[in-house]
Coordinates of N, CA and C in Angstrom, one line a residue:
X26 N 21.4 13.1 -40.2 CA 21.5 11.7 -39.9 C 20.1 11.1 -39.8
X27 N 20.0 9.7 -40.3 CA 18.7 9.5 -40.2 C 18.4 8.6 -38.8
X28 N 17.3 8.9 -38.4 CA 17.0 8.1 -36.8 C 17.4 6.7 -36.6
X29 N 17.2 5.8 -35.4 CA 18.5 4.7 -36.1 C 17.1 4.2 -34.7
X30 N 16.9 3.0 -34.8 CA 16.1 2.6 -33.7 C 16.9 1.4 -32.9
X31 N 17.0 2.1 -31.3 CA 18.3 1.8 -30.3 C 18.2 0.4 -30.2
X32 N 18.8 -0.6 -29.9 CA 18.6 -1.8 -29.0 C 18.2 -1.7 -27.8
X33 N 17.6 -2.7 -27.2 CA 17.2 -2.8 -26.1 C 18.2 -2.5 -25.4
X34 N 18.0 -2.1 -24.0 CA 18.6 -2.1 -22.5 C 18.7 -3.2 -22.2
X35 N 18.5 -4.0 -22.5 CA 18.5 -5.5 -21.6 C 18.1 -6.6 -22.9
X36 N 18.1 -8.1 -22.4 CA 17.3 -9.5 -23.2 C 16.0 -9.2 -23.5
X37 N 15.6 -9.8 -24.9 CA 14.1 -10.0 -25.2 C 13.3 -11.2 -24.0
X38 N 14.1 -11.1 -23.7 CA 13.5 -12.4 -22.5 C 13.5 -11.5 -21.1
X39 N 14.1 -10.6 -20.8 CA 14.6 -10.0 -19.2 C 13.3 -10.1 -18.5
X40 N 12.5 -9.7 -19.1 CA 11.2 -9.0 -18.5 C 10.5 -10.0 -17.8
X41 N 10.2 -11.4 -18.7 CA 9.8 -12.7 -18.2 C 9.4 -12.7 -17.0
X42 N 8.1 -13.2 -16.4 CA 7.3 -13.8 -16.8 C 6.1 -12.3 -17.5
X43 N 7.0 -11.1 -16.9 CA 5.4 -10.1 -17.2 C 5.4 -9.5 -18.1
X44 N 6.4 -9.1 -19.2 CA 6.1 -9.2 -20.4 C 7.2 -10.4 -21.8
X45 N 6.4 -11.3 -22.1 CA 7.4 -12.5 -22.7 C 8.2 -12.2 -24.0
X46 N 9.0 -12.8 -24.1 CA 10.2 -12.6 -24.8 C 9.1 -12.6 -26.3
X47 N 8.3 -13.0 -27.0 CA 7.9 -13.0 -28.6 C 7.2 -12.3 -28.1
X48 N 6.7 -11.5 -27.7 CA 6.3 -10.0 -27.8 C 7.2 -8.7 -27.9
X49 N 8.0 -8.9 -27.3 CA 9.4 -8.4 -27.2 C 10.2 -8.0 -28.7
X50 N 10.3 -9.2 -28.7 CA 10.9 -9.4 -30.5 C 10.1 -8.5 -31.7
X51 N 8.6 -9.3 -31.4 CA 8.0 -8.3 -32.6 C 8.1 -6.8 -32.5
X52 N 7.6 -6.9 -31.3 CA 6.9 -5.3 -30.5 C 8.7 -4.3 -31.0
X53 N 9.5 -4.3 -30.6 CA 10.9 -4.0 -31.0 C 11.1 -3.9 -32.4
X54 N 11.2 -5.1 -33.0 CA 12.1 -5.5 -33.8 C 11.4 -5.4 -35.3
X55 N 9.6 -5.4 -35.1 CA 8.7 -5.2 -36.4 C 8.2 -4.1 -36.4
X56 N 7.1 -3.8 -34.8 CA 6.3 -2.0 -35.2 C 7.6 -1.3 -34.9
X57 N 8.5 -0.9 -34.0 CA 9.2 -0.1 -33.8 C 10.2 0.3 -35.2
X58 N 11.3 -0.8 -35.6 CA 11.8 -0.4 -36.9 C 11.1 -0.2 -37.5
X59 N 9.3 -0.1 -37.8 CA 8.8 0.1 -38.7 C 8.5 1.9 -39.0
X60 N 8.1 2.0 -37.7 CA 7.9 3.9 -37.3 C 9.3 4.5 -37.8
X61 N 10.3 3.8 -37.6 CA 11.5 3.9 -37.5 C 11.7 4.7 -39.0
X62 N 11.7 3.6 -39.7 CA 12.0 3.3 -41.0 C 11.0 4.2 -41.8
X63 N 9.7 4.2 -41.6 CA 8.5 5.3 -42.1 C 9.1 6.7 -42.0
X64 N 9.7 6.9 -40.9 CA 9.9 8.2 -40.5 C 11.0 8.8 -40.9
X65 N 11.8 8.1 -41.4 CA 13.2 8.5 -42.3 C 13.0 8.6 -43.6
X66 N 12.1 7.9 -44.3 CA 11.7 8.0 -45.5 C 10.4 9.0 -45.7
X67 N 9.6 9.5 -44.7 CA 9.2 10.9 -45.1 C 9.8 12.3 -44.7
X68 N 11.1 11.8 -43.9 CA 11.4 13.4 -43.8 C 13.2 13.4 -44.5
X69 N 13.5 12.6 -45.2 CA 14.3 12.0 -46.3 C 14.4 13.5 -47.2
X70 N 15.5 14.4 -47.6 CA 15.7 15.3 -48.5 C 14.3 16.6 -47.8
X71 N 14.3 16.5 -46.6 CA 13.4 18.0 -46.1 C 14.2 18.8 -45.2
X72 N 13.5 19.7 -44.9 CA 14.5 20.5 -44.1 C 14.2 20.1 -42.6
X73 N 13.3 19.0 -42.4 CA 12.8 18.2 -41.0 C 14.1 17.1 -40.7
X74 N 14.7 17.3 -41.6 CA 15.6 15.9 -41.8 C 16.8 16.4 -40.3
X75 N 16.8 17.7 -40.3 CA 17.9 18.1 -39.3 C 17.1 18.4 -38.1
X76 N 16.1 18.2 -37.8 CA 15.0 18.2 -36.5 C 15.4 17.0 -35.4
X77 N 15.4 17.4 -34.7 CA 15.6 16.4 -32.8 C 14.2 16.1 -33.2
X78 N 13.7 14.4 -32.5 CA 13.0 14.0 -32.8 C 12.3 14.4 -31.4
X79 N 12.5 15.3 -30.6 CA 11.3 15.6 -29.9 C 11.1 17.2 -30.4
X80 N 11.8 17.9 -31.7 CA 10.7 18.8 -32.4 C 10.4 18.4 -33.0
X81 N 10.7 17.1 -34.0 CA 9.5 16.7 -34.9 C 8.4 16.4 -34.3
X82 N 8.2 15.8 -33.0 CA 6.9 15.0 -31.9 C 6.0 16.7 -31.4
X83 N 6.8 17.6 -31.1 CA 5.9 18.6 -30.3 C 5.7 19.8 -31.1
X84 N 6.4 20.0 -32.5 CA 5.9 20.5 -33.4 C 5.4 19.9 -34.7
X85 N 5.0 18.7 -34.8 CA 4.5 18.3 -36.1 C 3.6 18.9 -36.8
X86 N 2.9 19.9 -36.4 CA 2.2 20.9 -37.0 C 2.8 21.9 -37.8
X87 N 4.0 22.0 -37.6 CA 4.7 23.2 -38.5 C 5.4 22.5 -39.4
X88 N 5.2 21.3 -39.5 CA 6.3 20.4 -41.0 C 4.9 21.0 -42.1
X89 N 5.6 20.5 -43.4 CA 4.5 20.6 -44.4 C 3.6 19.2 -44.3
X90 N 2.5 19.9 -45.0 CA 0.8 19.3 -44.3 C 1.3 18.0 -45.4
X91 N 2.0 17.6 -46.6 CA 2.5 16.3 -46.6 C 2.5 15.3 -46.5
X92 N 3.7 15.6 -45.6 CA 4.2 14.6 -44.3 C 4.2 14.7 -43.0
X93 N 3.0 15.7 -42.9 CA 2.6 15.8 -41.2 C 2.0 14.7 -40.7
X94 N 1.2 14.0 -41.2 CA 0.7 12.7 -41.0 C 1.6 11.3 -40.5
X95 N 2.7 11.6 -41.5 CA 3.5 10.5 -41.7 C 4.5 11.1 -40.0
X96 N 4.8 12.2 -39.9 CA 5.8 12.6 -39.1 C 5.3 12.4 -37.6
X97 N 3.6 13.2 -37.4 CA 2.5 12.7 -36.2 C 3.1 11.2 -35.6
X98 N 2.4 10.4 -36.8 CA 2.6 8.9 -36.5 C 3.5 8.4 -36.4
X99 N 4.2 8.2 -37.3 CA 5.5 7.5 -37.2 C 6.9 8.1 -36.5
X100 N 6.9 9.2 -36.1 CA 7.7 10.1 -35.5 C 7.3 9.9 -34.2
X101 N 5.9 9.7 -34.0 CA 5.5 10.0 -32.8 C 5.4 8.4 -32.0
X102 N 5.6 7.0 -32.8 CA 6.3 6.0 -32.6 C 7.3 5.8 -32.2
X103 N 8.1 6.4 -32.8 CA 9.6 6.1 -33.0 C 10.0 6.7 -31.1
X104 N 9.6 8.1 -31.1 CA 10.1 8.7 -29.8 C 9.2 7.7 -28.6
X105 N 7.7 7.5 -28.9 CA 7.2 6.6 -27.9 C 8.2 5.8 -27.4
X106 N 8.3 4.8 -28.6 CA 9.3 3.4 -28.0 C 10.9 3.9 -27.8
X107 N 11.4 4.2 -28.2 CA 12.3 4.4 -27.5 C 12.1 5.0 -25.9
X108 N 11.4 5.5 -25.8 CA 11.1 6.1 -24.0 C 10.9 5.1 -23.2
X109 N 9.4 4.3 -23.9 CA 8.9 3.1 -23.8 C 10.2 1.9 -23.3
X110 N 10.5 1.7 -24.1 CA 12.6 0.8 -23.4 C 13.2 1.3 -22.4
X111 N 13.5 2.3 -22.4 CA 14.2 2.9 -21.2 C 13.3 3.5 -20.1
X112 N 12.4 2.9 -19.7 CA 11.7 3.3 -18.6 C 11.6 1.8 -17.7
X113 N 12.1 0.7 -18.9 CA 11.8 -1.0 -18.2 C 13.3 -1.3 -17.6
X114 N 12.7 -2.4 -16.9 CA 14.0 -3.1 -16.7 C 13.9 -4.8 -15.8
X115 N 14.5 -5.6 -15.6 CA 14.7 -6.8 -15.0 C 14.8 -6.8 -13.7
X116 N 14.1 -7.6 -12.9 CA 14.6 -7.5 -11.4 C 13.8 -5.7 -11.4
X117 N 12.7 -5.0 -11.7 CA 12.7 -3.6 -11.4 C 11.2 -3.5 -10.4
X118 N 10.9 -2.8 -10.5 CA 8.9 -2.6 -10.2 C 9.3 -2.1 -8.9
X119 N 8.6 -1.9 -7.9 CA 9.0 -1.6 -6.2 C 7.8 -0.3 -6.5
X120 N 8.8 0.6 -5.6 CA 8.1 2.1 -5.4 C 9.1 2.9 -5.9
X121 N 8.8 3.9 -6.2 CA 9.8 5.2 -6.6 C 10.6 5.5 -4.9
X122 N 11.9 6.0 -5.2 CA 12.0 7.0 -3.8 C 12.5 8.0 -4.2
X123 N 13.2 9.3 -3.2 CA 13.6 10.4 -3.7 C 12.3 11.6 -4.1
X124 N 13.1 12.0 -4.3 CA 12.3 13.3 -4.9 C 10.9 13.1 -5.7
X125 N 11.5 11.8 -6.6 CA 10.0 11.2 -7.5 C 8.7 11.1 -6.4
X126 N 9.0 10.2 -5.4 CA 8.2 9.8 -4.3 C 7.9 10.3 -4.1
X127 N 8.1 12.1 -3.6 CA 7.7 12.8 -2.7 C 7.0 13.9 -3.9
X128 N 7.5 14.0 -4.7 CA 6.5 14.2 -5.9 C 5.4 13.8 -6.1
X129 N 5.2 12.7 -6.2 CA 4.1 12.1 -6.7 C 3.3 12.0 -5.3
X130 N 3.5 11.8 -4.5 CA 2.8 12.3 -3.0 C 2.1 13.2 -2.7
X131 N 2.7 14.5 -3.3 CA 2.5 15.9 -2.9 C 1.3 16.1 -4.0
X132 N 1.8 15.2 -5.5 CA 0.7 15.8 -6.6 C -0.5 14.7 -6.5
X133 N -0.7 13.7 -6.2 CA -1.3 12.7 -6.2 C -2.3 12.5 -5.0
X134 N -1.5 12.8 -3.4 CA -2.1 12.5 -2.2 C -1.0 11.3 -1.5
X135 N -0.4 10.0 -2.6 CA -0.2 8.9 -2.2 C 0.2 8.3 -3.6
X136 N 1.5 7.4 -3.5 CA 2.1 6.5 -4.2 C 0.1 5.5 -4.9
X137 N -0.2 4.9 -4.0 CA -1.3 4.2 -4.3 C -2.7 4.9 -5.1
X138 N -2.6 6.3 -4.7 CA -3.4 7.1 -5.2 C -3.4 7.1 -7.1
X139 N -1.6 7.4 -7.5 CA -1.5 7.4 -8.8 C -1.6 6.1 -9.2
X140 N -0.8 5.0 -8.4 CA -1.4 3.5 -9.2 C -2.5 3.7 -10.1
X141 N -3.5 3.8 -9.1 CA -4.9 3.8 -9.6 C -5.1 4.7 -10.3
X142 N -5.1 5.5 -10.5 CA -5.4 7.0 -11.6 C -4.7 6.2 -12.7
X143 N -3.1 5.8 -12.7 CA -3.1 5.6 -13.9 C -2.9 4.2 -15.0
X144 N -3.8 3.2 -13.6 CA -3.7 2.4 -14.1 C -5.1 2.6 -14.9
X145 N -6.3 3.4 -14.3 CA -7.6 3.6 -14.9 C -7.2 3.9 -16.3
X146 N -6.6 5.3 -16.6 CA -6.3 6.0 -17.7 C -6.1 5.2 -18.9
X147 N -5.1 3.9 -18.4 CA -4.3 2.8 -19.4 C -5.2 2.0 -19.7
X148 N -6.2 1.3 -19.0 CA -7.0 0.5 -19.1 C -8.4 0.7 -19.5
X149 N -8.8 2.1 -19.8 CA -9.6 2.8 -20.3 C -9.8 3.7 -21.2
X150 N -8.2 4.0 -22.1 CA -7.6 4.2 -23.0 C -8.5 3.4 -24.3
X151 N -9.6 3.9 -24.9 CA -10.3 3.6 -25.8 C -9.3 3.4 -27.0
X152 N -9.7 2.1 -27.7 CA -8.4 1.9 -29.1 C -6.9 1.7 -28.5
X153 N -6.0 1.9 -29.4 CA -4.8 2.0 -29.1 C -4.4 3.3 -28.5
X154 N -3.7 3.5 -27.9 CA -2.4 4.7 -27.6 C -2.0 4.5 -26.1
X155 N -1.5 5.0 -25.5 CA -0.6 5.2 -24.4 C -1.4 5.9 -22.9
X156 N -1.0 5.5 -22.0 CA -1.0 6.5 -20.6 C 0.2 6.7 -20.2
X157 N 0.1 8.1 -19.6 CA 1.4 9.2 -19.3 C 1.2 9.5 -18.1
X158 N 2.6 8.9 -16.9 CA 2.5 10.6 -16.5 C 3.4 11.7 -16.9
X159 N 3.0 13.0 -16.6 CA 3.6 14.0 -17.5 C 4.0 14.7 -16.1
X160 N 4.6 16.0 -16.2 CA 4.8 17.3 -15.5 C 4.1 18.6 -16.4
X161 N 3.3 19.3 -16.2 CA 2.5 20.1 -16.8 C 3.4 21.7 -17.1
X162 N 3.3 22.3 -17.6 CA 3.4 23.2 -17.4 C 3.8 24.2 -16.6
X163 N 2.8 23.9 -15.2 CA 2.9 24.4 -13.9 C 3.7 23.1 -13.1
X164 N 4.6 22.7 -13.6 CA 5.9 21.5 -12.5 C 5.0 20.6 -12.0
X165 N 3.3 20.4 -11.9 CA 2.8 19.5 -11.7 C 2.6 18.4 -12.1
X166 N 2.3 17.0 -11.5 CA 2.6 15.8 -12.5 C 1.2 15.7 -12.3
X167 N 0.5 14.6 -13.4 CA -0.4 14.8 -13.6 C -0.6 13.5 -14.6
X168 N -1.7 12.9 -14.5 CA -2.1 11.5 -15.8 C -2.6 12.1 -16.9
X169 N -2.5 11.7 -17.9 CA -3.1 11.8 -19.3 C -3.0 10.5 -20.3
X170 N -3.5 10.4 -20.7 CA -3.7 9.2 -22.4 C -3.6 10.0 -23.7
X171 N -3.1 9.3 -24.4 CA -3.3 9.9 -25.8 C -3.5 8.7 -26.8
X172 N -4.1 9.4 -27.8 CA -4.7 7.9 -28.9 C -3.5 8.1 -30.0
X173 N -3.4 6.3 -30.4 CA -2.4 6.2 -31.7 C -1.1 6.3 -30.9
X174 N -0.2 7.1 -31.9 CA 1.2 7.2 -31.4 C 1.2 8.9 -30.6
X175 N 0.3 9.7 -30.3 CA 0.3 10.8 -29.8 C 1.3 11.1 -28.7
X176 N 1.8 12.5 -28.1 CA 2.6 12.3 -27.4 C 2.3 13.6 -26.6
X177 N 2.4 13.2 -25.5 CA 2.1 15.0 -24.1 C 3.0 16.2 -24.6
X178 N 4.1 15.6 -25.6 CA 5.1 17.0 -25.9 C 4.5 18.1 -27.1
X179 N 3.5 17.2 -27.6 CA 2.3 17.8 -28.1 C 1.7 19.0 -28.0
X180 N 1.3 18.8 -26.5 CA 0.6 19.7 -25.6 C 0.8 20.5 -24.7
X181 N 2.7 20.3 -25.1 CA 3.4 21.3 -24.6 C 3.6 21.0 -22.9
X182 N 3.7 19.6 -22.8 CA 3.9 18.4 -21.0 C 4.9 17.6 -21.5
X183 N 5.8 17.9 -20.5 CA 6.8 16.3 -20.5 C 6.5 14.9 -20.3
X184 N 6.5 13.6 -20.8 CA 6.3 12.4 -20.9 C 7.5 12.2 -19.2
X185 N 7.0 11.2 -18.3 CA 7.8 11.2 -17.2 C 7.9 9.7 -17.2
X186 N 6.7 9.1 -17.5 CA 6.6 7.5 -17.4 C 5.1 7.2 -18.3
X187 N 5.7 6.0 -19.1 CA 4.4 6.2 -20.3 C 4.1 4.2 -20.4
X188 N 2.9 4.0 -20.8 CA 2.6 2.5 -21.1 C 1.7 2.6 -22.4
X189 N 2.1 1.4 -23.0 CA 1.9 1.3 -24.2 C 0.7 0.6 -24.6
X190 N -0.2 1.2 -24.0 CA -2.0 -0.3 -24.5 C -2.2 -0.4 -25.7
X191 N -1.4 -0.3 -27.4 CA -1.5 -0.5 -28.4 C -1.9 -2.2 -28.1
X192 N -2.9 -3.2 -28.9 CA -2.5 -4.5 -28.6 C -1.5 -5.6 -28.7
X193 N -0.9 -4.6 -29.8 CA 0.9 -5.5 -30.0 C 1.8 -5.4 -29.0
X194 N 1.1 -4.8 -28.1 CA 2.1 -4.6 -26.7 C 1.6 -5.7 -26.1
X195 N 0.7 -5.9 -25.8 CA 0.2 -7.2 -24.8 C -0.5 -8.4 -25.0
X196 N -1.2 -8.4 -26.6 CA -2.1 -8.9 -27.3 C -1.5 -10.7 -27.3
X197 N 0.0 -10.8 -27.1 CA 0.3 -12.3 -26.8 C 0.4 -13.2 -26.2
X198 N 0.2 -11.9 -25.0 CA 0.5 -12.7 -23.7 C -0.8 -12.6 -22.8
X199 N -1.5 -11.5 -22.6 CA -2.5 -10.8 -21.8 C -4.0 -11.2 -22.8
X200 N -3.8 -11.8 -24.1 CA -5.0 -11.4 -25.1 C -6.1 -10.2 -24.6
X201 N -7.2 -10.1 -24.3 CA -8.1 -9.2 -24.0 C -8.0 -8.8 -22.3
X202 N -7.2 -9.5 -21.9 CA -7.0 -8.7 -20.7 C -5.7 -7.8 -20.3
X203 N -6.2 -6.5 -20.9 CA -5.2 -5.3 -20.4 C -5.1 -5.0 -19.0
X204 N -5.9 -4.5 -18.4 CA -6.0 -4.5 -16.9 C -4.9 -5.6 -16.2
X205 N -4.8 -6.7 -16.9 CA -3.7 -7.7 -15.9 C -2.3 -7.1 -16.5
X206 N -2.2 -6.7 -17.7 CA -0.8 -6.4 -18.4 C -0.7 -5.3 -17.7
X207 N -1.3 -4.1 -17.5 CA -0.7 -2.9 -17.0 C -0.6 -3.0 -15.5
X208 N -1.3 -3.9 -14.8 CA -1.2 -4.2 -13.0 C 0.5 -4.8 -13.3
X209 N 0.8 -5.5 -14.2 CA 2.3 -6.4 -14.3 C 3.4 -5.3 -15.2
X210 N 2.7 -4.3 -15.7 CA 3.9 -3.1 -15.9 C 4.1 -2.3 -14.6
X211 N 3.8 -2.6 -13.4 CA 4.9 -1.6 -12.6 C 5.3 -2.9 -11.8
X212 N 5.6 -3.8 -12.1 CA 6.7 -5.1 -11.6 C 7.9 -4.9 -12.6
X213 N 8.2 -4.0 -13.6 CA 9.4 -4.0 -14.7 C 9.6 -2.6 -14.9
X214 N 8.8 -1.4 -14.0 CA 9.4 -0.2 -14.4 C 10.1 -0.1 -13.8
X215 N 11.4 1.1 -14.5 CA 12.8 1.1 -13.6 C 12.5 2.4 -13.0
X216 N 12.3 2.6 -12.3 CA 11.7 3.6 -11.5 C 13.2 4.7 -11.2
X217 N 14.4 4.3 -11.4 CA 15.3 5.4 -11.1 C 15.6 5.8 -12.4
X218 N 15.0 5.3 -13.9 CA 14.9 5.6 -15.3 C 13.9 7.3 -15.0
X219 N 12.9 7.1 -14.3 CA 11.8 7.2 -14.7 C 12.1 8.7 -13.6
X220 N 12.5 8.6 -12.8 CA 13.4 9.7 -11.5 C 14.2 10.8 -12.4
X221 N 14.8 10.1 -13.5 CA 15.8 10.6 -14.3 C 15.4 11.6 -15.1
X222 N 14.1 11.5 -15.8 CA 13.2 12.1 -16.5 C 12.5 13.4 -15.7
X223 N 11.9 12.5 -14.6 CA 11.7 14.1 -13.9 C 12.6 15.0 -13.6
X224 N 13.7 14.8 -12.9 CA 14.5 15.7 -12.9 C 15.3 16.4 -14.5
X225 N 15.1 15.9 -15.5 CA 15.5 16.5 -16.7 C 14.2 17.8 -17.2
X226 N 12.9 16.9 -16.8 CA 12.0 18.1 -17.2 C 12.0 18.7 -16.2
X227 N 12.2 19.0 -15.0 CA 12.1 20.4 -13.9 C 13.8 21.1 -14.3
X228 N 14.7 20.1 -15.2 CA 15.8 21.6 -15.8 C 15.5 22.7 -16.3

């Protein structure tokens, strides 16, 4: 079956004032069906065609060298945004609690500790791509960036909570100021989305 790129969780508008509805629309509705649609048409008649799209993301190395490029990128889009959606939400932002909290406590020092870690990471993210936090290997969470559409599943780390500093993410509303768009992405993360994730990677 070929990948199908989900609807939002919520209005192109929900997010308002911190990320605006025509960013929404494109960001969705243009790059995302675009990765979308790239990515079905190079692994179209392969034997990648029957692959979960997080082995196509953390094995793209073993497709043929081809469409490994096409699969990297646009495969590695396609899983971004979708994660990317389901980590937001309306009325969201606060603190984590639960087990996340005490998580991120234990690995960090302090809730405020990883702010800053990962708001640096996002905002210092040379070019386009993402900041993560992940769970490592060792059940540790831990910040990382990756350039383009790259992804921690890559490097063999779970994605737990990810931001998207491509500039079609913020370029409409923030123009050259990233630093204010990622300070205004944890006013819209859904933090019991993001809870949900950890506990799937420590299964």
């Amino acid at each position: 079956m070929p990948f199908v790129t989900s609807d939002l969780p919520y209005g192109y508008g929900d997010l308002e004032p911190y990320i605006d509805e025509a960013t929404m629309k494109i960001h969705h509705d243009k790059h995302h069906v675009a990765y979308t649609t790239k990515l079905n048409a190079a692994i179209e008649n392969t034997s990648q065609a029957s692959w979960s799209i997080e082995k196509l993301v953390s094995d793209y190395k073993q497709v043929p060298e081809n469409i490994q490029a096409a699969v990297r990128n646009h495969g590695g889009g396609h899983f971004n945004h979708e994660f990317f959606w389901n980590i937001l939400a309306a009325k969201a932002g606060g603190e984590p609690e639960g087990h996340l909290m005490a998580s991120i406590e234990k690995d960090f020092g302090s809730f405020a500790a990883f702010v800053k870690l990962f708001s640096e990471s996002a905002a210092n993210r040379f070019g386009s791509g993402w900041a993560w936090l992940v769970l490592n290997d060792k059940k540790i969470l831990e910040v990382s960036s990756t350039a383009n559409q790259d992804n921690p599943l890559s490097d063999g780390k779970k994605p737990i909570l990810g931001i998207d500093v491509w500039e079609h993410a913020y370029y409409l509303k923030y123009q050259n100021k990233r630093p204010e768009y990622v300070e205004n992405f944890f006013k819209v993360i859904n933090w019991k989305a993001v809870s949900k994730n950890l506990d799937k990677a420590l299964s």
